Structures are given as C-alpha cells and as structure tokens.
CSV table of N, CA and C in Angstrom, one decimal:
chain,number,residue,atom,x,y,z
A,583,MET,N,0.9,-1.1,0.0
A,583,MET,CA,0.0,-0.1,-0.1
A,583,MET,C,1.0,1.2,0.0
A,584,TYR,N,0.6,2.1,-0.8
A,584,TYR,CA,1.3,3.5,-1.0
A,584,TYR,C,0.4,4.7,-1.1
A,585,ALA,N,0.9,5.8,-0.8
A,585,ALA,CA,0.2,7.1,-1.0
A,585,ALA,C,1.0,8.1,-1.6
A,586,ILE,N,0.4,9.1,-2.1
A,586,ILE,CA,1.1,10.1,-2.7
A,586,ILE,C,0.5,11.4,-1.7
A,587,VAL,N,1.5,12.0,-1.0
A,587,VAL,CA,1.1,13.1,-0.2
A,587,VAL,C,1.8,14.4,-0.6
A,588,ARG,N,1.1,15.5,-0.2
A,588,ARG,CA,1.7,16.8,-0.5
A,588,ARG,C,2.1,17.5,0.8
A,589,ALA,N,3.4,17.9,1.0
A,589,ALA,CA,3.9,18.5,2.1
A,589,ALA,C,5.0,19.5,1.7
A,590,GLY,N,4.8,20.8,2.1
A,590,GLY,CA,5.8,21.8,1.9
A,590,GLY,C,5.7,22.2,0.4
A,591,GLY,N,4.7,22.1,-0.3
A,591,GLY,CA,4.6,22.6,-1.8
A,591,GLY,C,5.2,21.3,-2.7
A,592,LYS,N,5.5,20.2,-2.1
A,592,LYS,CA,6.1,19.1,-3.1
A,592,LYS,C,5.3,17.8,-2.8
A,593,GLN,N,5.4,16.8,-3.7
A,593,GLN,CA,4.6,15.7,-3.6
A,593,GLN,C,5.7,14.6,-3.4
A,594,TYR,N,5.1,13.7,-2.5
A,594,TYR,CA,6.1,12.3,-2.1
A,594,TYR,C,5.3,11.2,-2.3
A,595,ARG,N,5.9,10.1,-2.8
A,595,ARG,CA,5.5,8.8,-2.9
A,595,ARG,C,5.9,8.0,-1.7
A,596,VAL,N,5.0,7.6,-0.7
A,596,VAL,CA,5.4,7.0,0.5
A,596,VAL,C,4.7,5.7,0.8
A,597,GLU,N,5.6,4.8,1.5
A,597,GLU,CA,5.0,3.6,1.9
A,597,GLU,C,5.4,3.3,3.3
A,598,GLN,N,4.8,2.3,3.9
A,598,GLN,CA,5.1,2.1,5.3
A,598,GLN,C,6.5,1.7,5.4
A,599,GLY,N,7.3,2.3,6.4
A,599,GLY,CA,8.6,2.0,6.6
A,599,GLY,C,9.6,3.0,5.9
A,600,ASP,N,9.2,3.8,5.1
A,600,ASP,CA,10.0,4.8,4.2
A,600,ASP,C,10.4,5.8,5.2
A,601,VAL,N,11.6,6.3,5.0
A,601,VAL,CA,12.0,7.7,5.7
A,601,VAL,C,12.2,8.8,4.6
A,602,VAL,N,11.3,9.8,4.7
A,602,VAL,CA,11.2,10.9,3.7
A,602,VAL,C,11.8,12.1,4.4
A,603,ARG,N,12.4,12.9,3.6
A,603,ARG,CA,13.0,14.3,4.1
A,603,ARG,C,12.0,15.3,3.6
A,604,LEU,N,11.2,15.9,4.4
A,604,LEU,CA,10.2,16.9,4.0
A,604,LEU,C,10.6,18.3,4.4
A,605,GLU,N,10.1,19.3,3.9
A,605,GLU,CA,10.4,20.8,4.3
A,605,GLU,C,10.2,20.8,5.8
A,606,ARG,N,11.0,21.6,6.3
A,606,ARG,CA,11.0,21.7,8.0
A,606,ARG,C,9.6,22.0,8.4
A,607,PHE,N,9.2,21.5,9.4
A,607,PHE,CA,8.1,21.8,10.3
A,607,PHE,C,8.3,21.7,11.6
A,608,ASP,N,7.5,22.2,12.6
A,608,ASP,CA,7.7,22.1,14.1
A,608,ASP,C,7.5,20.6,14.5
A,609,GLY,N,8.3,20.1,15.3
A,609,GLY,CA,8.1,18.8,15.9
A,609,GLY,C,9.4,18.4,16.5
A,610,THR,N,9.4,17.8,17.7
A,610,THR,CA,10.5,17.2,18.2
A,610,THR,C,10.8,15.8,17.9
A,611,VAL,N,11.9,15.3,17.9
A,611,VAL,CA,12.5,13.9,17.5
A,611,VAL,C,11.6,13.0,18.4
A,612,GLY,N,10.9,12.0,17.7
A,612,GLY,CA,10.1,11.1,18.4
A,612,GLY,C,8.6,11.4,18.5
A,613,SER,N,8.2,12.7,17.9
A,613,SER,CA,6.7,12.8,18.1
A,613,SER,C,6.2,12.5,16.7
A,614,ASN,N,4.8,12.2,16.9
A,614,ASN,CA,4.0,11.7,15.9
A,614,ASN,C,3.4,12.8,15.1
A,615,VAL,N,3.5,12.5,13.9
A,615,VAL,CA,3.0,13.5,12.8
A,615,VAL,C,1.8,12.8,12.0
A,616,THR,N,0.8,13.6,11.6
A,616,THR,CA,-0.2,13.2,10.6
A,616,THR,C,-0.2,14.1,9.4
A,617,LEU,N,-0.1,13.4,8.3
A,617,LEU,CA,-0.2,14.2,6.9
A,617,LEU,C,-1.5,14.0,6.4
A,618,ASP,N,-2.4,15.0,6.4
A,618,ASP,CA,-3.8,14.8,5.9
A,618,ASP,C,-4.0,15.1,4.4
A,619,ASP,N,-2.8,15.7,3.8
A,619,ASP,CA,-3.0,16.1,2.3
A,619,ASP,C,-2.6,15.0,1.5
A,620,VAL,N,-3.5,14.0,1.5
A,620,VAL,CA,-3.2,12.8,0.6
A,620,VAL,C,-3.9,12.9,-0.7
A,621,LEU,N,-3.2,12.7,-1.9
A,621,LEU,CA,-3.6,13.1,-3.2
A,621,LEU,C,-4.2,11.7,-3.9
A,622,LEU,N,-3.4,10.6,-3.5
A,622,LEU,CA,-3.8,9.4,-4.0
A,622,LEU,C,-3.3,8.3,-3.1
A,623,VAL,N,-4.3,7.0,-3.1
A,623,VAL,CA,-4.0,6.1,-2.1
A,623,VAL,C,-4.1,4.8,-3.0
A,624,SER,N,-3.2,3.8,-3.0
A,624,SER,CA,-3.2,2.5,-3.7
A,624,SER,C,-3.1,1.4,-2.7
A,625,ALA,N,-4.1,0.5,-2.8
A,625,ALA,CA,-4.0,-0.6,-1.9
A,625,ALA,C,-3.4,-1.8,-2.6
A,626,GLY,N,-3.3,-1.8,-3.9
A,626,GLY,CA,-2.7,-2.9,-4.5
A,626,GLY,C,-3.0,-2.8,-5.9
A,627,GLU,N,-2.8,-3.9,-6.7
A,627,GLU,CA,-3.0,-3.9,-8.3
A,627,GLU,C,-4.5,-3.5,-8.6
A,628,GLY,N,-4.8,-2.4,-9.2
A,628,GLY,CA,-6.0,-2.1,-9.7
A,628,GLY,C,-6.9,-1.3,-8.6
A,629,ASP,N,-6.4,-1.2,-7.5
A,629,ASP,CA,-7.3,-0.6,-6.3
A,629,ASP,C,-6.7,0.7,-6.1
A,630,VAL,N,-6.9,1.9,-6.8
A,630,VAL,CA,-6.4,3.1,-6.7
A,630,VAL,C,-7.5,4.2,-6.4
A,631,ARG,N,-7.3,4.9,-5.5
A,631,ARG,CA,-8.2,6.0,-5.1
A,631,ARG,C,-7.5,7.4,-5.5
A,632,VAL,N,-8.1,8.2,-6.2
A,632,VAL,CA,-7.6,9.3,-6.6
A,632,VAL,C,-8.5,10.5,-6.0
A,633,GLY,N,-7.9,11.4,-5.4
A,633,GLY,CA,-8.8,12.6,-4.7
A,633,GLY,C,-8.9,13.7,-5.7
A,634,ASN,N,-10.0,14.4,-5.3
A,634,ASN,CA,-10.5,15.5,-6.2
A,634,ASN,C,-10.5,16.8,-5.2
A,635,PRO,N,-9.6,17.5,-4.8
A,635,PRO,CA,-8.2,17.2,-4.9
A,635,PRO,C,-7.4,16.2,-4.0
A,636,ARG,N,-8.2,16.0,-2.8
A,636,ARG,CA,-7.7,15.0,-1.7
A,636,ARG,C,-8.6,13.9,-1.7
A,637,VAL,N,-8.0,12.7,-1.2
A,637,VAL,CA,-8.9,11.6,-0.9
A,637,VAL,C,-9.5,11.7,0.6
A,638,ALA,N,-10.9,11.6,0.6
A,638,ALA,CA,-11.5,11.9,1.8
A,638,ALA,C,-11.3,10.8,2.8
A,639,GLY,N,-10.9,11.3,4.1
A,639,GLY,CA,-10.7,10.3,5.2
A,639,GLY,C,-9.2,9.6,5.1
A,640,ALA,N,-8.5,9.9,4.2
A,640,ALA,CA,-7.2,9.2,4.1
A,640,ALA,C,-6.1,10.1,4.8
A,641,SER,N,-5.2,9.3,5.4
A,641,SER,CA,-4.2,10.0,6.1
A,641,SER,C,-2.8,9.2,6.2
A,642,VAL,N,-1.8,9.7,6.4
A,642,VAL,CA,-0.5,9.0,6.6
A,642,VAL,C,0.2,9.5,7.9
A,643,VAL,N,0.3,8.5,8.7
A,643,VAL,CA,0.9,8.7,10.0
A,643,VAL,C,2.4,8.3,10.1
A,644,GLY,N,3.2,9.3,10.7
A,644,GLY,CA,4.6,9.1,10.8
A,644,GLY,C,5.3,9.5,12.1
A,645,THR,N,6.7,9.2,12.2
A,645,THR,CA,7.4,9.7,13.5
A,645,THR,C,8.4,10.6,12.9
A,646,VAL,N,8.8,11.7,13.7
A,646,VAL,CA,9.9,12.4,13.3
A,646,VAL,C,11.2,11.8,13.7
A,647,VAL,N,12.0,11.6,12.8
A,647,VAL,CA,13.3,10.9,13.2
A,647,VAL,C,14.3,12.0,13.4
A,648,ALA,N,14.4,13.2,12.7
A,648,ALA,CA,15.6,13.8,12.8
A,648,ALA,C,15.1,15.3,12.3
A,649,GLN,N,15.6,16.3,12.8
A,649,GLN,CA,15.6,17.7,12.2
A,649,GLN,C,17.0,18.0,11.6
A,650,ASP,N,17.2,18.0,10.4
A,650,ASP,CA,18.5,18.0,9.6
A,650,ASP,C,18.6,19.4,8.8
A,651,ARG,N,19.7,19.4,8.1
A,651,ARG,CA,19.9,20.3,7.1
A,651,ARG,C,20.6,19.5,5.9
A,652,THR,N,20.1,20.0,4.6
A,652,THR,CA,20.7,19.3,3.5
A,652,THR,C,22.3,19.6,3.3
A,653,ALA,N,22.7,19.0,2.1
A,653,ALA,CA,24.1,19.3,1.9
A,653,ALA,C,24.1,20.8,1.4
A,654,LYS,N,25.3,21.4,1.4
A,654,LYS,CA,25.5,22.7,1.1
A,654,LYS,C,25.5,22.9,-0.4
A,655,LEU,N,24.6,23.9,-0.8
A,655,LEU,CA,24.6,24.1,-2.3
A,655,LEU,C,25.5,25.5,-2.5
A,656,ARG,N,26.3,25.5,-3.5
A,656,ARG,CA,27.1,26.7,-3.9
A,656,ARG,C,26.4,27.5,-5.0
A,657,ILE,N,26.3,28.7,-4.7
A,657,ILE,CA,25.7,29.7,-5.6
A,657,ILE,C,26.7,30.6,-6.0
A,658,PHE,N,27.0,30.5,-7.3
A,658,PHE,CA,28.1,31.4,-8.0
A,658,PHE,C,27.7,32.3,-9.0
A,659,LYS,N,27.7,33.6,-8.8
A,659,LYS,CA,27.2,34.6,-9.8
A,659,LYS,C,28.5,35.2,-10.5
A,660,TYR,N,28.5,35.3,-11.8
A,660,TYR,CA,29.7,35.5,-12.6
A,660,TYR,C,29.3,36.5,-13.9
A,661,LYS,N,30.0,37.7,-14.1
A,661,LYS,CA,29.8,38.4,-15.2
A,661,LYS,C,31.1,38.5,-16.0
A,662,LYS,N,31.3,38.0,-17.2
A,662,LYS,CA,32.4,38.0,-17.7
A,662,LYS,C,33.0,39.5,-18.2
A,663,ARG,N,34.2,39.6,-18.2
A,663,ARG,CA,34.9,40.9,-18.5
A,663,ARG,C,34.5,42.1,-17.6
A,664,LYS,N,33.7,41.7,-16.4
A,664,LYS,CA,33.3,42.8,-15.6
A,664,LYS,C,33.9,42.8,-14.2
A,665,HIS,N,34.7,41.7,-14.0
A,665,HIS,CA,35.4,41.5,-12.7
A,665,HIS,C,34.3,41.4,-11.5
A,666,TYR,N,33.3,40.7,-11.9
A,666,TYR,CA,32.3,40.5,-10.9
A,666,TYR,C,32.1,39.0,-10.5
A,667,ARG,N,32.3,38.6,-9.4
A,667,ARG,CA,32.2,37.3,-9.0
A,667,ARG,C,31.6,37.2,-7.5
A,668,ARG,N,30.7,36.4,-7.2
A,668,ARG,CA,30.1,36.3,-6.0
A,668,ARG,C,29.8,34.9,-5.5
A,669,THR,N,30.2,34.4,-4.5
A,669,THR,CA,30.0,33.0,-4.0
A,669,THR,C,29.2,33.2,-2.8
A,670,ARG,N,28.1,32.3,-2.8
A,670,ARG,CA,27.2,32.1,-1.5
A,670,ARG,C,26.9,30.7,-1.3
A,671,GLY,N,26.5,30.4,-0.1
A,671,GLY,CA,26.1,29.0,0.1
A,671,GLY,C,24.8,29.0,0.7
A,672,HIS,N,24.1,27.9,0.6
A,672,HIS,CA,22.9,27.7,1.3
A,672,HIS,C,22.5,26.1,1.7
A,673,ARG,N,22.1,25.9,2.8
A,673,ARG,CA,21.7,24.6,3.3
A,673,ARG,C,20.1,24.9,3.9
A,674,GLN,N,19.4,23.9,3.2
A,674,GLN,CA,18.0,23.9,3.5
A,674,GLN,C,17.7,23.0,4.8
A,675,HIS,N,16.7,23.6,5.5
A,675,HIS,CA,16.2,22.9,6.9
A,675,HIS,C,15.3,21.8,6.4
A,676,VAL,N,15.4,20.6,6.8
A,676,VAL,CA,14.6,19.5,6.5
A,676,VAL,C,14.1,18.7,7.7
A,677,THR,N,13.1,18.1,7.8
A,677,THR,CA,12.6,17.2,8.8
A,677,THR,C,12.4,15.7,8.2
A,678,SER,N,13.3,14.8,8.8
A,678,SER,CA,13.1,13.4,8.3
A,678,SER,C,12.0,12.8,9.1
A,679,VAL,N,11.1,12.0,8.4
A,679,VAL,CA,10.0,11.5,8.9
A,679,VAL,C,10.0,9.9,8.5
A,680,ARG,N,9.8,9.1,9.4
A,680,ARG,CA,9.6,7.6,9.2
A,680,ARG,C,8.1,7.4,9.1
A,681,ILE,N,7.5,6.7,8.0
A,681,ILE,CA,6.1,6.6,7.7
A,681,ILE,C,5.8,5.3,8.6
A,682,ASP,N,4.9,5.4,9.4
A,682,ASP,CA,4.4,4.2,10.2
A,682,ASP,C,3.2,3.6,9.6
A,683,ALA,N,2.2,4.4,9.0
A,683,ALA,CA,0.9,3.8,8.6
A,683,ALA,C,0.4,4.7,7.5
A,684,VAL,N,-0.1,3.9,6.5
A,684,VAL,CA,-0.9,4.7,5.4
A,684,VAL,C,-2.4,4.2,5.6
A,685,ARG,N,-3.4,5.1,6.1
A,685,ARG,CA,-4.7,4.8,6.2
A,685,ARG,C,-5.6,5.3,5.2
A,686,ALA,N,-6.3,4.4,4.5
A,686,ALA,CA,-7.1,4.8,3.4
A,686,ALA,C,-8.4,5.2,3.6
A,687,SER,N,-9.0,5.0,4.9
A,687,SER,CA,-10.3,5.5,5.2
A,687,SER,C,-10.4,6.2,6.5
C-alpha cells in the first residue's frame, strides 16, 4: 500500500517503513505526525483511489526521526569581463519522517 502526499509544496510517494525528508516543520524528535493532504492511495493492483483534490478520510501517520539540514549548495554569480564574482552557500532545513502507517479511510 502506498500513497502520494503533498507537504511543503512538493509531492512524495510514501509507503510504510519509508523515511522521507520533508520541508522543515515544528516537531521534536520522536513525536508523531499526521499528513492529511493525501492526493492518491493505492491498496494494491487495480485498487487506486484518486482525490479531487484530496482523498476523503485518508491520512499518513509518521514519526519525526531527525531535524536536519541538506548538503550545502554553492551559488556562484559571474559576469564575464566585468570582474564580478560572488559566491554564496545555502543549506535547506529539513525534517526526516519515518512513515508508520498509510490509512485509506
């Protein structure tokens, strides 16, 4: 059984036991999280429920595993023949969530 959920403006395909890195939200390590914005639920071959825009009554339950930051991105600006160079870095804050259950109803 899997589901497609929307969190932080992105869509993720999740199954029970997966660990996904979502956009950061409040929650301490070990706390339970419920994702209610479920767009699709599949219980097996041929059994697919698609929401309009959400599947009614469906939810995904998980546990916060870590509050992390992603690897550093290097932002480099350059203009040729103008002696203009700028380097910046960015690390996005993320929350790692272990999926405990996908509930279809």
